[in-house]
XYZ file of C-alpha atoms in Angstrom:
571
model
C 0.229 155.332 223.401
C -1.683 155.698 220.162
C 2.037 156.705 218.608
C 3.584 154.182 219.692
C 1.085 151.794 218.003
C 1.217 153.803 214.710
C 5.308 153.245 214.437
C 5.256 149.902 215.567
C 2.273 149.590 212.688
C 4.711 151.474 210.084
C 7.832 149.330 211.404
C 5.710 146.088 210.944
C 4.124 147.502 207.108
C 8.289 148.845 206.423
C 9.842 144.853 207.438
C 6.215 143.433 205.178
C 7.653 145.157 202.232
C 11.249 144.674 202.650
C 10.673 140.464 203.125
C 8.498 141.091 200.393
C 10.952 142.411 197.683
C 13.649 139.905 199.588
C 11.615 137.355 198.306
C 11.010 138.033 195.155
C 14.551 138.555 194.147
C 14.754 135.126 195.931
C 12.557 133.492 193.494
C 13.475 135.660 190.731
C 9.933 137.154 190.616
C 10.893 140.682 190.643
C 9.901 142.613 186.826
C 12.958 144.260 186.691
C 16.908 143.607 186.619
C 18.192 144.552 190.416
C 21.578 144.526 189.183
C 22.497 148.178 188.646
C 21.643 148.085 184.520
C 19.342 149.875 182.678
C 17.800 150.023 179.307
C 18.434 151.782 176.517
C 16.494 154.610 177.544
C 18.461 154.505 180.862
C 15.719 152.837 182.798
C 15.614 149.646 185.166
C 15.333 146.687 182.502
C 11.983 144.843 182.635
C 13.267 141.430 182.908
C 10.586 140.168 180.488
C 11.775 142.334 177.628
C 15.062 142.997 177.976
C 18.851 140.590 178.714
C 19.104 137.129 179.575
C 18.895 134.528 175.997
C 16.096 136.997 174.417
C 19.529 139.682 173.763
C 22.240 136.411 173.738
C 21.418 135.023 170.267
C 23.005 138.687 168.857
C 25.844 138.885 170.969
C 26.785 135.439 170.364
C 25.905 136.073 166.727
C 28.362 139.588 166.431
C 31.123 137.000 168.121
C 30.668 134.060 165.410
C 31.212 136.157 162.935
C 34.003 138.700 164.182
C 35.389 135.216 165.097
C 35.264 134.072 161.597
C 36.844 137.129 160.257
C 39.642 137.178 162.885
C 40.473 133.518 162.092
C 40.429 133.932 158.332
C 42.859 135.719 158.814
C 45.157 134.526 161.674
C 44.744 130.644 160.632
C 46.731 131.319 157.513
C 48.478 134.176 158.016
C 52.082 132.065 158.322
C 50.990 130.621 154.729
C 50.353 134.465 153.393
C 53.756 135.379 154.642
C 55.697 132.564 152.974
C 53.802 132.636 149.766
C 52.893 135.692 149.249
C 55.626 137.944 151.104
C 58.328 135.448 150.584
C 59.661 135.420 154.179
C 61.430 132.182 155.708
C 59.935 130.437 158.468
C 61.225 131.820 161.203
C 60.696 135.285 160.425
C 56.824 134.403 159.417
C 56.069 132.788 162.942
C 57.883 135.224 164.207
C 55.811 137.879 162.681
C 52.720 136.017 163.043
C 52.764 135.672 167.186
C 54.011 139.444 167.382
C 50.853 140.134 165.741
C 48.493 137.984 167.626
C 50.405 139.243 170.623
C 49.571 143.132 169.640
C 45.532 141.782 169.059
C 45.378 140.391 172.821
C 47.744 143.485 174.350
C 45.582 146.193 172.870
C 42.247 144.908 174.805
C 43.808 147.014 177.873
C 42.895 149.696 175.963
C 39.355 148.909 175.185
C 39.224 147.995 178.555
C 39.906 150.941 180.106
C 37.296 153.093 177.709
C 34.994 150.705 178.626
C 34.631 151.095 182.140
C 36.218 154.657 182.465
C 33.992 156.182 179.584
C 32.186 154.608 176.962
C 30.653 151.445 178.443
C 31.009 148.224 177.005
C 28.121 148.810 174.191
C 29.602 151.868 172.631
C 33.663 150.517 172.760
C 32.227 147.632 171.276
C 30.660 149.659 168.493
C 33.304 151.837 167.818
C 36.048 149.872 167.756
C 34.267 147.272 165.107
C 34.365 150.232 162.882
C 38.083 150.688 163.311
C 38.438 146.330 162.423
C 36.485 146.832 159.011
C 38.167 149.224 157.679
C 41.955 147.596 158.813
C 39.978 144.299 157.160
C 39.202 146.561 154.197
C 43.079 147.588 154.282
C 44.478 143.830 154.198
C 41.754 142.922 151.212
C 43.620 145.319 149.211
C 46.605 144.544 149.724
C 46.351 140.759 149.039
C 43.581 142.286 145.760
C 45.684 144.824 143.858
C 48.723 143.820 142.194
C 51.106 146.725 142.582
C 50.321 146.809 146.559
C 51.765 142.809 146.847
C 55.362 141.721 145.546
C 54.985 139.643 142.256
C 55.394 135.849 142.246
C 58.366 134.091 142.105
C 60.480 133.029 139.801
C 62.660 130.021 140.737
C 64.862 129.900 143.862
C 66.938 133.054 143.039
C 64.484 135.407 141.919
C 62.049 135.564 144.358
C 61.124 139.609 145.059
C 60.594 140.856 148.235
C 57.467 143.248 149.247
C 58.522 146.972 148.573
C 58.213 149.268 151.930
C 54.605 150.445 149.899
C 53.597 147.322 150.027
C 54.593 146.547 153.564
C 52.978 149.880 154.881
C 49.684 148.879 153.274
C 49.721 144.996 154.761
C 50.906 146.262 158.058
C 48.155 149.161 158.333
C 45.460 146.741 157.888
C 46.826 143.876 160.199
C 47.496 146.432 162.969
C 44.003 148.272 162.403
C 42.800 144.848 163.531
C 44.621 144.116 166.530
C 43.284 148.394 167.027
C 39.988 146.854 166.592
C 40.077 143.684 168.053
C 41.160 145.875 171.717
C 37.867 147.434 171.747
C 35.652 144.122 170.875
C 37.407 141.151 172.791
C 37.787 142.414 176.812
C 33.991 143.783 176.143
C 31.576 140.827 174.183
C 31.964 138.698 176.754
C 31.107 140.887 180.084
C 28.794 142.753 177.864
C 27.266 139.234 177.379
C 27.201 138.277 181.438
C 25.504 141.381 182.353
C 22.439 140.346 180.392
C 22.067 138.394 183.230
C 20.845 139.143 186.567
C 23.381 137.996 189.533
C 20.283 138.360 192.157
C 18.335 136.080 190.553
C 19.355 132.670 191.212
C 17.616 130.988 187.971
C 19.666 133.959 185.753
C 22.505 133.666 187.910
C 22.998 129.603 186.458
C 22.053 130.726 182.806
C 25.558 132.670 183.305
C 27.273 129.617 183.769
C 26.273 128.619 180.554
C 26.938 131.503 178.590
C 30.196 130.847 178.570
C 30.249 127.627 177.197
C 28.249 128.742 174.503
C 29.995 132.196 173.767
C 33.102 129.848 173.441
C 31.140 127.734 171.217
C 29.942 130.740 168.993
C 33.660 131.708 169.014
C 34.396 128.105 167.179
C 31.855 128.435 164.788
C 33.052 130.760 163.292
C 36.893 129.117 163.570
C 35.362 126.205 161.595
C 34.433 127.812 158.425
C 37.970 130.103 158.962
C 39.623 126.615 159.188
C 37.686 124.583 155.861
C 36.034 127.146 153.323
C 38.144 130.253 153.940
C 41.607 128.151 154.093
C 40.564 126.080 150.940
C 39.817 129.845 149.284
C 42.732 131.649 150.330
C 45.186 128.437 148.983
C 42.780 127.962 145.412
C 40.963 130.806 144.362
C 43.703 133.844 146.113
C 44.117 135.776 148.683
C 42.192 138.721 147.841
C 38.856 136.982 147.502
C 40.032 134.751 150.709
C 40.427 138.339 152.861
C 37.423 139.509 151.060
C 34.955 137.244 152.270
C 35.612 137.600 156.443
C 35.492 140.950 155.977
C 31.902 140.916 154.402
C 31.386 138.793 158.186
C 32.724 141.486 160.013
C 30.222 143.819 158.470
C 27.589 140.959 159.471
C 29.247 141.011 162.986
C 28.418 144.599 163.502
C 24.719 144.589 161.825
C 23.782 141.511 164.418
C 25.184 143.384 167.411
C 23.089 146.933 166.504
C 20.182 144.673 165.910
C 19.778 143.550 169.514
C 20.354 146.994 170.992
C 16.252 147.560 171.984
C 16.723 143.939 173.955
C 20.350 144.953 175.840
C 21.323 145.796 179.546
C 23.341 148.198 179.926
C 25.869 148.885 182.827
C 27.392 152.276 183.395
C 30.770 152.808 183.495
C 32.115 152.938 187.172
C 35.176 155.043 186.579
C 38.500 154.621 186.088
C 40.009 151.392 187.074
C 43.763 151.669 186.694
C 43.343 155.730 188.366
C 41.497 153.702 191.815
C 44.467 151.457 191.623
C 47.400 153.546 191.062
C 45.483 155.715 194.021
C 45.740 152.691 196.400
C 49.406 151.954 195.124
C 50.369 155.530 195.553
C 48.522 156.111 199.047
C 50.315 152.786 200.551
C 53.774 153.846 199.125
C 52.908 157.549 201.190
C 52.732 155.566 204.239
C 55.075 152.992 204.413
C 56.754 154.166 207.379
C 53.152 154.805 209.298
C 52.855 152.527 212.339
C 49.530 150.724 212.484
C 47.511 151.254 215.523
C 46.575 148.466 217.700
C 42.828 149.428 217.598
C 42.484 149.535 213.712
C 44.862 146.279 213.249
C 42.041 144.559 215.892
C 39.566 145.888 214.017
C 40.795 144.563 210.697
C 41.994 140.860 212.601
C 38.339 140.947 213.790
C 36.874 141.446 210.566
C 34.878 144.852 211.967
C 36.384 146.731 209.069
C 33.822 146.209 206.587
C 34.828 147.159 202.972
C 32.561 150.122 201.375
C 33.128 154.097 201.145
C 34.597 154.809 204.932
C 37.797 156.478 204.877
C 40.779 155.831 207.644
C 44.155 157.344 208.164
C 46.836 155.648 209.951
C 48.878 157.482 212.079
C 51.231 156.927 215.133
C 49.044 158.327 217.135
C 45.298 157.860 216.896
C 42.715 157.409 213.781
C 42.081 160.938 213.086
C 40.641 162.768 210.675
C 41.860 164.628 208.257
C 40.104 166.920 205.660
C 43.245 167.612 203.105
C 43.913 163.377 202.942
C 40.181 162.870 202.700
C 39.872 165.558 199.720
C 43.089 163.944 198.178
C 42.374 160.188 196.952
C 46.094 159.925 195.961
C 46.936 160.482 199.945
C 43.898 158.368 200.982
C 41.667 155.495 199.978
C 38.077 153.996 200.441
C 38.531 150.618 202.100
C 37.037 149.568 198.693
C 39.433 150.279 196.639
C 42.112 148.490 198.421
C 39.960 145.357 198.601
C 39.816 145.734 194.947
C 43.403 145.902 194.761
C 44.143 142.515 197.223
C 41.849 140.993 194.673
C 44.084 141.648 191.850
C 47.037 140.820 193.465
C 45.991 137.624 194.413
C 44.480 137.151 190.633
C 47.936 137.566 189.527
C 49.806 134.505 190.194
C 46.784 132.304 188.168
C 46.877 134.926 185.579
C 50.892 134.907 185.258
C 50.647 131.045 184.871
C 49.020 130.974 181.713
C 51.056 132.168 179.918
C 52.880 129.477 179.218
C 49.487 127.633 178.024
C 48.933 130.496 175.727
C 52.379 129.872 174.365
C 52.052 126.364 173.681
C 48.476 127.241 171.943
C 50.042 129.897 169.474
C 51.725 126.502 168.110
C 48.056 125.410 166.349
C 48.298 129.013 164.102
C 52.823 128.779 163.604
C 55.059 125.763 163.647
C 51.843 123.069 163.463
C 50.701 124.375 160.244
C 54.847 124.623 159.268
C 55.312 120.783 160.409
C 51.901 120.293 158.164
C 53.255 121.678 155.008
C 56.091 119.132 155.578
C 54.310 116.414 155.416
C 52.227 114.364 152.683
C 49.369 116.256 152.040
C 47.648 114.620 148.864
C 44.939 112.090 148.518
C 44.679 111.543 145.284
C 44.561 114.755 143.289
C 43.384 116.916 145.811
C 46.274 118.689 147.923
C 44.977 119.448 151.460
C 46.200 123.061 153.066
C 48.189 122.545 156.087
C 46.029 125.120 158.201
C 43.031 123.128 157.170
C 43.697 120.841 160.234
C 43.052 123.369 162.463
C 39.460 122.009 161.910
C 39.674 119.315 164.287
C 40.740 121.724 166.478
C 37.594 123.097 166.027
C 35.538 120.700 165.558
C 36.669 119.094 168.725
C 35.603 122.577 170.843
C 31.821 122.594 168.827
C 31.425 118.793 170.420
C 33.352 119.188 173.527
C 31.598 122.313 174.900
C 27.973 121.066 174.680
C 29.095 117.489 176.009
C 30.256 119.510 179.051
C 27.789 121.570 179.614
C 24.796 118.878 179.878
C 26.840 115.610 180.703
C 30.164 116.440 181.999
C 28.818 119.088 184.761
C 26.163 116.833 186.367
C 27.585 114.107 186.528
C 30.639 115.868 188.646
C 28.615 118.001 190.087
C 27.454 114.772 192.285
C 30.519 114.552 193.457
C 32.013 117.712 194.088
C 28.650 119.333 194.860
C 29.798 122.386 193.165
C 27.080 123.908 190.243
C 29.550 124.413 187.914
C 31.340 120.826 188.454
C 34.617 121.594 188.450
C 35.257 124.915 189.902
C 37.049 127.347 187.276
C 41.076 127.076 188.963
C 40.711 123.274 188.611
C 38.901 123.845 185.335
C 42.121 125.560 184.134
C 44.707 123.220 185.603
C 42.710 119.980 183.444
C 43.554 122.528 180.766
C 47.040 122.993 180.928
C 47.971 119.232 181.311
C 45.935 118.882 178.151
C 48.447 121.311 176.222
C 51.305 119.966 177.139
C 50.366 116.463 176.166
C 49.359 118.092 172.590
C 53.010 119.296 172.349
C 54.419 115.999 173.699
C 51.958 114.296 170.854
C 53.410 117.189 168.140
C 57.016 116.281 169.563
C 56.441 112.854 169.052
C 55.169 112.887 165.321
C 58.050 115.259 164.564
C 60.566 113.101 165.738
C 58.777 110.145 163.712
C 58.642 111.960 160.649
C 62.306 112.819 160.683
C 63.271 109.695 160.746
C 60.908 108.831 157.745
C 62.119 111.797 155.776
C 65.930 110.487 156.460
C 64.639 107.317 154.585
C 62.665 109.402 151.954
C 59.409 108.095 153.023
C 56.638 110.895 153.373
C 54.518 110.922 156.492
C 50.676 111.491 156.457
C 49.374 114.721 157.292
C 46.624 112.647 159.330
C 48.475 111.951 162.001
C 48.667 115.597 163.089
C 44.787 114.805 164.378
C 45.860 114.181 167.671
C 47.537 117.071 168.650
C 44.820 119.176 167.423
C 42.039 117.069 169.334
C 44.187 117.310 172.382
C 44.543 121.193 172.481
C 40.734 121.405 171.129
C 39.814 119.918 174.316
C 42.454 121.663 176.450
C 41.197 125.023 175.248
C 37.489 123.954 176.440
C 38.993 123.792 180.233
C 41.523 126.000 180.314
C 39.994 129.526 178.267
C 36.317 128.984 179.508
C 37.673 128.531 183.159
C 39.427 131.396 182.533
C 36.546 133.392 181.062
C 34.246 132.508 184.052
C 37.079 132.990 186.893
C 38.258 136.569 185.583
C 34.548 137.733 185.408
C 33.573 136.080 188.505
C 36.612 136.672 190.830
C 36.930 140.626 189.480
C 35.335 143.742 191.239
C 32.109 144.770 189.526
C 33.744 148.008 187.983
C 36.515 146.296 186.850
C 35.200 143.228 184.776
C 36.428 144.651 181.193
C 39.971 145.117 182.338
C 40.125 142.154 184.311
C 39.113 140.268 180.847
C 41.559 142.674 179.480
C 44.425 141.218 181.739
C 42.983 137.844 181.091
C 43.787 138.288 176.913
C 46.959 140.273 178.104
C 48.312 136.781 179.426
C 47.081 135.394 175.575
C 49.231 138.662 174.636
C 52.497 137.589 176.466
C 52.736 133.932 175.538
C 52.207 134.873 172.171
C 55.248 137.111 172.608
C 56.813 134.495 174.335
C 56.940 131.837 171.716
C 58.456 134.268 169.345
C 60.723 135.212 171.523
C 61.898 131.356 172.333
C 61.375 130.917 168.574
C 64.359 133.996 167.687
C 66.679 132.183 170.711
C 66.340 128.875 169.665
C 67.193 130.157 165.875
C 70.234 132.015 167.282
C 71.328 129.510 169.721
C 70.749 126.283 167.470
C 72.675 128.309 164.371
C 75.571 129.690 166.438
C 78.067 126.730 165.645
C 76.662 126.612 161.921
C 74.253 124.246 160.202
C 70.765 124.879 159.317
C 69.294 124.796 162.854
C 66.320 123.859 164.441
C 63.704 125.496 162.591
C 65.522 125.841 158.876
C 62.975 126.480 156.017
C 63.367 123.371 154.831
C 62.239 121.112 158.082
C 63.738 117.820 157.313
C 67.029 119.321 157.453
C 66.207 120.676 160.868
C 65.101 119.485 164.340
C 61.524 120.479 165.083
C 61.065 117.894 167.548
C 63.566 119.502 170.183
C 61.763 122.689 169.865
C 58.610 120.955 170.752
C 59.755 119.167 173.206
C 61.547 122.473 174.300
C 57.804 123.616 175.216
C 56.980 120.545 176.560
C 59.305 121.002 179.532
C 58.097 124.082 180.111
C 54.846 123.370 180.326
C 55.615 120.440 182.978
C 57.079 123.207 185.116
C 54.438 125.389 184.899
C 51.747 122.968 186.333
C 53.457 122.757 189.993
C 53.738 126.232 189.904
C 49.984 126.925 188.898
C 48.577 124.153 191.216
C 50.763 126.020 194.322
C 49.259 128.956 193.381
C 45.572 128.164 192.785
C 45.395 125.941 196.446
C 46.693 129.524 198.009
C 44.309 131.298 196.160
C 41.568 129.234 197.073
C 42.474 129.318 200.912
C 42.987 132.833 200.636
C 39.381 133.591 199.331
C 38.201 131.187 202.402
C 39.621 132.834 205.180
């Protein structure tokens, strides 16, 4: 009798403590991270010490600045072609949205370091390295005079840049994008896991991050867009490359700084292995019939996802020690949930692209239609990439406006936390694009008509389209920041970000790839084309509006797939 009393006394002490640590996870009383991250000395992070806005200030601060030096470059990159290299316009954007496509394809790398490997601290580390030194590269070239073509001379005697030269540009730029793999799928995850999903008051902090990493992001876009265009155009290239590369030392001193305040989350193993494992296991057994007791179990919902292994056979669920010893013959249920969830990421993902493609326009053909227009006020000639700033400046005022105005007040309606959730976050987002086309379309076609009648249009009214894609970028690449960490399996959140800049990647590629059609297609017959080098004699506007229609297919399409996806995740 007495032992029964004692375990029914143990039982009793055993549920004390278990409601007792419930509870303080509950109310976020618990001293350390429950999360699964450590320390740096591979401990369980006291939550007083260590990760949520104590480590933020330098991880948002490595971003600003990495930011700043990406942008210094990439804002007038077109310009450096034309001027400097003496390509036409086509073959600039061209070159210019190859590149940016190669910076947002080679996070699938870093990605897959990350979680296989390195972790997200030491890719993001290592790979900075690799972006000074290709920024190091590209301030020589644009410094010494014997690695650049020399200016021209007139019309006719304009030299082009010597393979030398080329090798030594090219070597830097792609060094970048090298770099830029290992930084961009990682600061932002490595930023979310300084917060603590089971505690509810962390968990909303999250939420926020996000805006404000974006915001840190356009910091640094701002002085790209004002002081380091203004630098590049009047006091040369070389000290305009210099100076973001001095900020992508900065970058990398801020980010070592805050290592004693980090959380750290191992790496769980291969991502794209578990998947290909799942992909390679299913393709093994497409001929299996189902049993009727597993596809009850799984129609039931007694299948519960987590490290049991099953084997379907026409017989019976058996077992089976060479499948269970062979991953490529035989999954955990795990990994094929992990799978479903990608495949039903993929329709959102795949309709972004086009956004992506109408955004490369801000860094390409806006600055292009810029340096067409009037540009002076008085004495002082105003750089075409320079109104990329409102751009900017529209994110810095836009993100904080949503964050503490925006998201309460809809939050009363919709009664979700975030306001909006992050699919209808990113549909405001694309709508927003396309109108800044439509708006770019629209001044285009004006200013033809002025130019017919020799009458110079003001580079001013370019300000809309820039406000309108400012704002369109706040919806559409936060949502996307928050749904790709949020939707993706825990050790997969740096290549889901990965596949996130991957769909940056392919709309970059995209527009240049429209952009070589369009200046085939619209040359065929003769004439100068659509996009000539001298735009007055062209037709800009149909190329714009070209994207616009595009875009206005696209939205259906994403607001289809977004209602499935959301029933999907319901059921």
């Amino acid at each position: 009798m007495t032992s029964i009393q004692d375990e029914r006394i143990l039982v009793e002490i055993e549920e004390s403590l278990i409601q007792e640590e419930v509870n303080k996870v509950l109310t976020g009383l618990s001293s350390t991270a429950e999360d699964g991250s450590v320390d740096m000395h591979g401990k369980p992070p006291l939550k007083q010490k260590t990760g949520n806005w104590k480590a933020c200030p330098f991880i948002l601060g490595n971003e600003c600045c990495e930011r700043l030096a990406y942008y210094g470059i990439a804002k007038n990159l077109v310009t450096y072609y034309t001027s400097e290299l003496h390509e036409s316009n086509v073959s600039a954007a061209r070159q210019v949205m190859i590149w940016q496509g190669t910076c947002y394809i080679t996070p699938l790398i870093g990605a897959m370091i990350a979680d296989s490997y390195w972790g997200r601290y030491w890719t993001i580390a290592c790979f900075s390295a690799v972006y000074f030194f290709g920024m190091a590269f590209l301030t020589l070239s644009a410094s010494v005079p014997g690695l650049k073509p020399e200016k021209c001379y007139g019309v006719a005697l304009c030299p082009q840049a010597t393979t030398v030269q080329y090798a030594v540009f090219f070597s830097g730029l792609y060094l970048m994008a090298l770099g830029t793999g290992g930084i961009k799928p990682c600061v932002s995850s490595f930023g979310a896991d300084q917060f603590d999903d089971t505690d509810p008051r962390e968990r909303v902090s999250k939420a926020s991050f996000f805006n404000w990493f974006y915001f840190s992001i356009n910091i640094g876009s701002f002085v790209s867009s004002t002081l380091l265009v203004w630098v590049q155009e009047n006091s040369g290239w070389g000290l305009g490359f210099l100076i973001p590369t001095v900020f992508m030392g900065l970058s990398i001193v801020s980010f070592f700084f805050g290592t004693p305040l980090y959380r750290f989350q191992k790496p769980g193993g291969s991502p794209v292995t578990r998947v290909c494992q799942v992909l390679v296991a299913a393709y093994r057994k497409l001929n299996l019939n189902v049993p009727e007791d597993v596809a009850d179990l799984y129609e039931t919902g007694s299948v519960i996802a987590g490290s049991r292994k099953i084997e379907h056979t026409d017989a019976a669920v058996i077992s089976n020690s060479d499948a269970f010893s062979n991953p490529w013959k035989l999954c955990t249920v795990t990994q094929v949930e992990e799978v479903k969830i990608l495949i039903r990421m993929f329709p959102i993902w795949a309709s972004g692209i086009i956004f992506s493609a109408l955004y490369s326009q801000i860094s390409t053909l806006f600055v292009q239609q810029g340096r067409s227009m009037k540009r002076t006020i008085r004495s002082f000639e105003i750089p075409p990439a320079t109104l990329g700033v409102f751009d900017t400046l529209t994110v810095l005022v836009s993100v904080p406006v949503y964050d503490r105005f925006i998201v309460p007040f809809v939050r009363r309606f919709t009664g979700t936390p975030k306001g909006f959730t992050d699919l209808q976050r990113m549909g405001i987002g694309l709508f927003l694009s396309v109108l800044s086309i439509a708006a770019a379309a629209t001044v285009e076609t004006v200013r033809l008509q002025l130019a017919r009648d020799t009458v110079s249009m003001s580079i001013f009214w370019q300000i809309p389209q820039y406000i309108l894609m400012g704002i369109a970028e706040v919806f559409f690449f936060i949502g996307r920041l928050e749904f790709f960490y949020e939707q993706s399996p825990d050790a997969m959140r740096s290549l889901c970000s990965a596949l996130a800049l991957l769909n940056t990647a392919i709309g970059s590629y995209l527009s240049s790839l429209i952009i070589t059609l369009v200046a085939y297609f619209s040359t065929i017959n003769g004439g100068d084309g659509w996009i000539p080098d001298n735009l007055n004699e062209g037709h800009l506007d149909y190329f714009f509006w070209l994207l616009v229609s595009l875009g206005l297919v696209n939205i259906p399409v994403y607001v289809f797939f977004s209602v499935k996806h959301t029933q999907k995740k319901a059921l």
